[in-house]
Amino acid sequence: MIEQSRRRVPVPVAVAAVAILLAATAILLGAMSSTGPSTVVGLVVGLLVLALAYGLWRGSGRARFWTTVFATAGAVYAVVPFTGLGVTTLLQIVVAALVVVLLLVPASSRRWFHDLPVTE
């Protein structure tokens, strides 16, 4: 049997990281298409979201915590103005809830962030 020196990223964490990368791309594209101070804020937020995705990929517990906090806040922020739920608002709620569930529920995700040994 071939020994691997690196652990493989679990599928739920990989899916969550890809969802975060897509969100970061949308934020960065939105920031580049705007003008004024919102451009700088969008670029900073986009880079922070990219850092969270990288932290998830590495298995950082802090990245998992902050991603969960921001995704929950994003879902709550989308639900609070309950008037006029559009497609983008529903998409925001679904993606945020999916990221939280993927990071907190599967056992493989919990092992990834707590660095527990894999049992087969």
Coordinates of N, CA, C and O in Angstrom, one line a residue:
M1 N 0.8 -1.2 0.0 CA 0.0 0.0 0.0 C 0.9 1.2 0.0 O 1.9 1.3 0.7
I2 N 0.5 2.2 -0.7 CA 1.3 3.5 -0.8 C 0.8 4.4 0.3 O -0.4 4.7 0.4
E3 N 1.8 4.9 1.0 CA 1.5 5.8 2.1 C 1.4 7.2 1.5 O 2.3 7.6 0.7
Q4 N 0.4 8.0 1.9 CA 0.3 9.4 1.5 C 0.7 10.3 2.6 O 0.3 10.1 3.7
S5 N 1.5 11.3 2.3 CA 2.0 12.2 3.3 C 1.0 13.3 3.6 O 1.1 13.9 4.6
R6 N 0.1 13.5 2.6 CA -0.9 14.6 2.8 C -2.3 14.0 2.9 O -2.6 13.0 2.2
R7 N -3.1 14.6 3.7 CA -4.5 14.2 3.8 C -5.3 14.7 2.6 O -4.9 15.8 2.1
R8 N -6.3 14.0 2.3 CA -7.1 14.5 1.2 C -8.3 15.3 1.8 O -8.8 15.0 2.8
V9 N -8.6 16.4 1.1 CA -9.7 17.2 1.5 C -11.0 16.5 1.3 O -11.3 15.9 0.2
P10 N -11.9 16.4 2.4 CA -13.2 15.7 2.2 C -14.1 16.4 1.2 O -14.0 17.7 1.0
V11 N -14.9 15.7 0.6 CA -15.8 16.2 -0.4 C -16.7 17.4 0.1 O -16.8 18.4 -0.6
P12 N -17.3 17.3 1.3 CA -18.1 18.4 1.8 C -17.3 19.7 1.9 O -17.8 20.8 1.6
V13 N -16.1 19.6 2.4 CA -15.2 20.8 2.6 C -14.9 21.3 1.2 O -14.8 22.5 1.0
A14 N -14.6 20.4 0.3 CA -14.2 20.9 -1.1 C -15.4 21.6 -1.7 O -15.2 22.7 -2.4
V15 N -16.6 21.1 -1.6 CA -17.8 21.7 -2.1 C -18.0 23.1 -1.5 O -18.3 24.1 -2.2
A16 N -17.9 23.2 -0.2 CA -18.0 24.5 0.5 C -16.9 25.5 0.1 O -17.3 26.6 -0.1
A17 N -15.7 25.0 -0.1 CA -14.6 25.9 -0.5 C -14.9 26.4 -2.0 O -14.7 27.6 -2.3
V18 N -15.4 25.6 -2.8 CA -15.8 26.0 -4.2 C -16.9 27.0 -4.2 O -16.9 28.0 -4.9
A19 N -17.9 26.8 -3.3 CA -19.0 27.7 -3.2 C -18.5 29.1 -2.7 O -18.9 30.1 -3.2
I20 N -17.5 29.1 -1.7 CA -16.9 30.3 -1.2 C -16.1 31.0 -2.3 O -16.2 32.2 -2.5
L21 N -15.4 30.2 -3.1 CA -14.6 30.8 -4.3 C -15.6 31.4 -5.3 O -15.2 32.5 -5.8
L22 N -16.7 30.8 -5.6 CA -17.6 31.4 -6.5 C -18.2 32.7 -5.9 O -18.4 33.7 -6.7
A23 N -18.5 32.7 -4.6 CA -19.0 34.0 -4.0 C -17.9 35.0 -4.0 O -18.2 36.2 -4.3
A24 N -16.6 34.7 -3.8 CA -15.5 35.6 -3.9 C -15.4 36.2 -5.3 O -15.2 37.4 -5.5
T25 N -15.5 35.3 -6.3 CA -15.4 35.8 -7.7 C -16.6 36.8 -8.0 O -16.3 37.8 -8.6
A26 N -17.8 36.5 -7.5 CA -18.9 37.4 -7.7 C -18.6 38.8 -7.0 O -18.9 39.8 -7.6
I27 N -18.1 38.7 -5.8 CA -17.8 39.9 -5.1 C -16.7 40.8 -5.8 O -16.9 42.0 -6.0
L28 N -15.7 40.1 -6.2 CA -14.6 40.8 -6.9 C -15.0 41.4 -8.3 O -14.7 42.5 -8.6
L29 N -15.8 40.6 -9.0 CA -16.4 41.2 -10.3 C -17.3 42.3 -10.1 O -17.2 43.3 -10.8
G30 N -18.1 42.3 -9.0 CA -19.0 43.4 -8.7 C -18.2 44.6 -8.3 O -18.5 45.7 -8.6
A31 N -17.1 44.4 -7.5 CA -16.3 45.5 -7.1 C -15.6 46.2 -8.2 O -15.4 47.4 -8.3
M32 N -15.1 45.4 -9.2 CA -14.4 45.9 -10.3 C -15.3 46.7 -11.3 O -14.9 47.6 -12.0
S33 N -16.6 46.3 -11.3 CA -17.5 47.0 -12.2 C -18.1 48.3 -11.5 O -18.7 49.1 -12.2
S34 N -17.8 48.5 -10.3 CA -18.4 49.7 -9.6 C -17.3 50.8 -9.5 O -16.1 50.6 -9.9
T35 N -17.6 52.0 -9.1 CA -16.7 53.1 -9.0 C -16.7 53.6 -7.6 O -17.7 53.5 -6.8
G36 N -15.7 54.4 -7.2 CA -15.6 55.0 -5.9 C -15.2 54.1 -4.8 O -14.5 53.1 -5.0
P37 N -15.5 54.5 -3.6 CA -15.0 53.8 -2.4 C -15.5 52.3 -2.3 O -14.9 51.5 -1.7
S38 N -16.7 52.1 -3.0 CA -17.2 50.7 -2.9 C -16.3 49.7 -3.7 O -16.3 48.5 -3.4
T39 N -15.5 50.2 -4.6 CA -14.5 49.4 -5.3 C -13.5 48.8 -4.3 O -13.2 47.6 -4.3
V40 N -13.0 49.7 -3.5 CA -11.9 49.3 -2.5 C -12.5 48.3 -1.5 O -11.9 47.3 -1.2
V41 N -13.7 48.6 -1.0 CA -14.4 47.8 0.0 C -14.7 46.4 -0.6 O -14.4 45.4 0.0
G42 N -15.1 46.4 -1.9 CA -15.4 45.1 -2.5 C -14.2 44.3 -2.7 O -14.2 43.1 -2.6
L43 N -13.1 44.9 -3.1 CA -11.8 44.2 -3.3 C -11.3 43.6 -2.0 O -10.9 42.5 -1.9
V44 N -11.4 44.4 -0.9 CA -10.9 43.9 0.4 C -11.8 42.7 0.9 O -11.3 41.7 1.3
V45 N -13.1 42.9 0.7 CA -14.0 41.8 1.1 C -13.8 40.6 0.3 O -13.8 39.4 0.8
G46 N -13.6 40.8 -1.0 CA -13.3 39.6 -1.9 C -12.1 38.9 -1.6 O -12.0 37.7 -1.6
L47 N -11.0 39.6 -1.2 CA -9.8 39.0 -0.8 C -9.9 38.3 0.5 O -9.3 37.2 0.7
L48 N -10.7 38.8 1.4 CA -10.9 38.2 2.7 C -11.7 36.8 2.5 O -11.4 35.8 3.2
V49 N -12.6 36.9 1.6 CA -13.4 35.6 1.3 C -12.5 34.6 0.6 O -12.6 33.4 0.9
L50 N -11.6 35.0 -0.2 CA -10.6 34.1 -0.8 C -9.7 33.5 0.3 O -9.4 32.3 0.2
A51 N -9.3 34.3 1.3 CA -8.5 33.8 2.4 C -9.3 32.8 3.2 O -8.7 31.8 3.6
L52 N -10.6 33.0 3.4 CA -11.4 32.0 4.1 C -11.5 30.7 3.3 O -11.4 29.6 3.9
A53 N -11.6 30.8 2.0 CA -11.7 29.5 1.2 C -10.3 28.8 1.3 O -10.3 27.6 1.4
Y54 N -9.2 29.5 1.3 CA -7.9 28.9 1.4 C -7.8 28.2 2.8 O -7.2 27.1 2.9
G55 N -8.3 28.9 3.8 CA -8.2 28.4 5.2 C -9.0 27.1 5.3 O -8.6 26.2 6.0
L56 N -10.2 27.1 4.7 CA -11.0 25.9 4.7 C -10.2 24.7 4.0 O -10.3 23.6 4.5
W57 N -9.6 25.0 2.9 CA -8.9 24.0 2.2 C -7.7 23.4 3.0 O -7.4 22.2 3.0
R58 N -7.1 24.3 3.8 CA -6.0 23.9 4.7 C -6.4 23.1 5.9 O -5.7 22.5 6.6
G59 N -7.7 23.3 6.3 CA -8.2 22.7 7.5 C -8.2 23.6 8.7 O -8.2 23.1 9.9
S60 N -8.2 24.9 8.5 CA -8.1 25.8 9.6 C -9.4 25.9 10.4 O -10.5 26.2 9.8
G61 N -9.4 25.7 11.7 CA -10.6 25.8 12.5 C -11.1 27.2 12.5 O -12.3 27.5 12.6
R62 N -10.2 28.2 12.5 CA -10.7 29.6 12.5 C -11.4 29.9 11.2 O -12.4 30.7 11.3
A63 N -10.9 29.5 10.1 CA -11.6 29.7 8.8 C -13.0 29.1 8.9 O -13.9 29.7 8.4
R64 N -13.1 27.9 9.4 CA -14.4 27.2 9.5 C -15.3 28.1 10.4 O -16.5 28.3 10.1
F65 N -14.8 28.6 11.5 CA -15.6 29.4 12.4 C -16.1 30.6 11.7 O -17.3 31.0 11.7
W66 N -15.2 31.4 11.1 CA -15.6 32.7 10.5 C -16.5 32.4 9.3 O -17.4 33.2 9.0
T67 N -16.2 31.4 8.5 CA -17.1 31.1 7.4 C -18.5 30.8 7.8 O -19.5 31.3 7.3
T68 N -18.6 30.0 8.9 CA -19.9 29.7 9.5 C -20.6 31.0 10.0 O -21.8 31.2 9.7
V69 N -19.9 31.8 10.7 CA -20.5 33.1 11.2 C -20.9 34.0 10.0 O -22.1 34.5 10.0
F70 N -20.1 34.1 9.0 CA -20.5 35.0 7.9 C -21.6 34.4 7.0 O -22.4 35.2 6.5
A71 N -21.6 33.1 6.8 CA -22.6 32.5 6.0 C -24.0 32.6 6.8 O -25.0 32.9 6.2
T72 N -24.0 32.4 8.1 CA -25.2 32.5 8.9 C -25.7 33.9 8.9 O -26.9 34.2 8.7
A73 N -24.8 34.9 9.0 CA -25.1 36.3 9.0 C -25.7 36.7 7.6 O -26.7 37.4 7.5
G74 N -25.1 36.1 6.5 CA -25.6 36.4 5.2 C -27.0 35.8 5.0 O -27.8 36.5 4.3
A75 N -27.3 34.7 5.5 CA -28.6 34.1 5.4 C -29.6 34.9 6.2 O -30.7 35.2 5.7
V76 N -29.2 35.3 7.4 CA -30.2 36.1 8.2 C -30.4 37.5 7.5 O -31.5 38.0 7.5
Y77 N -29.3 38.1 7.0 CA -29.5 39.3 6.3 C -30.4 39.2 5.1 O -31.1 40.2 4.8
A78 N -30.3 38.1 4.4 CA -31.2 37.9 3.3 C -32.7 37.7 3.7 O -33.6 38.0 2.9
V79 N -32.9 37.1 4.8 CA -34.2 36.8 5.3 C -34.9 38.0 5.9 O -36.1 38.2 5.8
V80 N -34.1 38.9 6.6 CA -34.7 40.0 7.4 C -35.6 40.9 6.5 O -36.8 41.1 6.9
P81 N -35.2 41.4 5.4 CA -36.1 42.2 4.6 C -37.0 41.3 3.8 O -36.8 41.0 2.6
F82 N -38.0 40.7 4.4 CA -38.8 39.6 3.9 C -39.6 40.1 2.7 O -40.1 39.2 2.0
T83 N -39.7 41.3 2.4 CA -40.5 41.8 1.2 C -39.7 41.5 0.0 O -38.5 41.8 -0.1
G84 N -40.3 41.0 -1.0 CA -39.7 40.9 -2.3 C -38.6 39.9 -2.4 O -37.5 40.3 -2.9
L85 N -38.8 38.7 -2.0 CA -37.8 37.7 -2.1 C -37.6 37.3 -3.6 O -38.4 36.7 -4.2
G86 N -36.5 37.7 -4.1 CA -36.2 37.4 -5.5 C -35.3 36.1 -5.7 O -35.0 35.5 -4.7
V87 N -35.0 35.8 -6.9 CA -34.2 34.6 -7.2 C -32.8 34.8 -6.5 O -32.3 33.8 -5.9
T88 N -32.2 35.9 -6.6 CA -30.9 36.1 -6.0 C -30.9 36.0 -4.5 O -30.0 35.4 -3.9
T89 N -31.9 36.5 -3.9 CA -32.1 36.4 -2.4 C -32.2 34.9 -2.0 O -31.6 34.5 -1.1
L90 N -33.1 34.2 -2.7 CA -33.2 32.8 -2.4 C -32.0 32.0 -2.6 O -31.6 31.1 -1.9
L91 N -31.2 32.4 -3.7 CA -30.0 31.7 -4.0 C -29.0 32.0 -2.9 O -28.2 31.1 -2.4
Q92 N -28.9 33.2 -2.4 CA -28.0 33.6 -1.3 C -28.4 32.8 0.0 O -27.5 32.3 0.6
I93 N -29.6 32.6 0.3 CA -30.0 31.9 1.5 C -29.6 30.4 1.3 O -29.1 29.8 2.2
V94 N -29.9 29.8 0.2 CA -29.6 28.4 -0.1 C -28.1 28.1 0.0 O -27.7 27.2 0.6
V95 N -27.3 29.0 -0.7 CA -25.9 28.7 -0.7 C -25.3 28.9 0.7 O -24.5 28.1 1.2
A96 N -25.8 29.9 1.5 CA -25.3 30.1 2.8 C -25.6 29.0 3.7 O -24.8 28.5 4.5
A97 N -26.9 28.5 3.6 CA -27.3 27.3 4.4 C -26.5 26.1 4.0 O -26.1 25.3 4.9
L98 N -26.3 25.9 2.8 CA -25.5 24.8 2.3 C -24.1 24.8 2.8 O -23.6 23.7 3.3
V99 N -23.4 25.9 2.8 CA -22.1 26.0 3.3 C -22.0 25.7 4.8 O -21.2 24.9 5.3
V100 N -23.0 26.2 5.6 CA -23.0 25.9 7.0 C -23.2 24.5 7.3 O -22.5 23.8 8.1
V101 N -24.1 23.9 6.5 CA -24.4 22.4 6.7 C -23.2 21.6 6.3 O -22.8 20.6 7.0
L102 N -22.6 21.9 5.2 CA -21.4 21.1 4.8 C -20.2 21.2 5.7 O -19.4 20.3 5.8
L103 N -20.1 22.4 6.4 CA -19.0 22.5 7.3 C -19.2 21.9 8.7 O -18.3 21.6 9.4
L104 N -20.5 21.8 9.1 CA -20.8 21.4 10.5 C -21.3 20.0 10.6 O -21.1 19.4 11.7
V105 N -22.1 19.5 9.6 CA -22.8 18.2 9.8 C -21.9 17.0 9.5 O -21.9 16.1 10.4
P106 N -21.3 16.8 8.3 CA -20.7 15.6 8.0 C -19.5 15.3 9.0 O -18.7 16.2 9.4
A107 N -19.4 14.0 9.3 CA -18.3 13.6 10.2 C -16.9 13.9 9.5 O -15.9 14.2 10.2
S108 N -16.8 13.7 8.2 CA -15.5 13.9 7.5 C -15.1 15.4 7.7 O -13.9 15.7 7.8
S109 N -16.1 16.3 7.7 CA -15.7 17.8 7.8 C -15.2 18.0 9.2 O -14.3 18.7 9.4
R110 N -15.9 17.4 10.2 CA -15.5 17.6 11.6 C -14.1 17.1 11.8 O -13.3 17.7 12.5
R111 N -13.8 15.9 11.3 CA -12.5 15.3 11.4 C -11.4 16.2 10.7 O -10.3 16.4 11.2
W112 N -11.8 16.8 9.6 CA -10.8 17.6 8.8 C -10.4 18.8 9.7 O -9.2 19.2 9.7
F113 N -11.3 19.4 10.4 CA -11.0 20.6 11.1 C -10.5 20.4 12.5 O -9.8 21.2 13.1
H114 N -10.7 19.2 13.0 CA -10.2 18.9 14.4 C -9.0 18.0 14.3 O -8.5 17.6 15.4
D115 N -8.6 17.6 13.1 CA -7.4 16.8 12.9 C -7.4 15.5 13.7 O -6.5 15.0 14.3
L116 N -8.6 14.9 13.6 CA -8.7 13.6 14.3 C -8.3 12.5 13.3 O -8.4 12.6 12.1
P117 N -7.8 11.3 13.8 CA -7.4 10.3 12.9 C -8.6 9.7 12.1 O -9.7 9.6 12.7
V118 N -8.4 9.3 10.9 CA -9.4 8.7 10.1 C -9.6 7.2 10.5 O -8.6 6.5 10.5
T119 N -10.8 6.8 10.7 CA -11.1 5.4 11.0 C -11.7 4.8 9.8 O -12.6 5.4 9.2
E120 N -11.3 3.6 9.4 CA -11.8 3.0 8.2 C -12.5 1.7 8.6 O -12.2 1.0 9.5

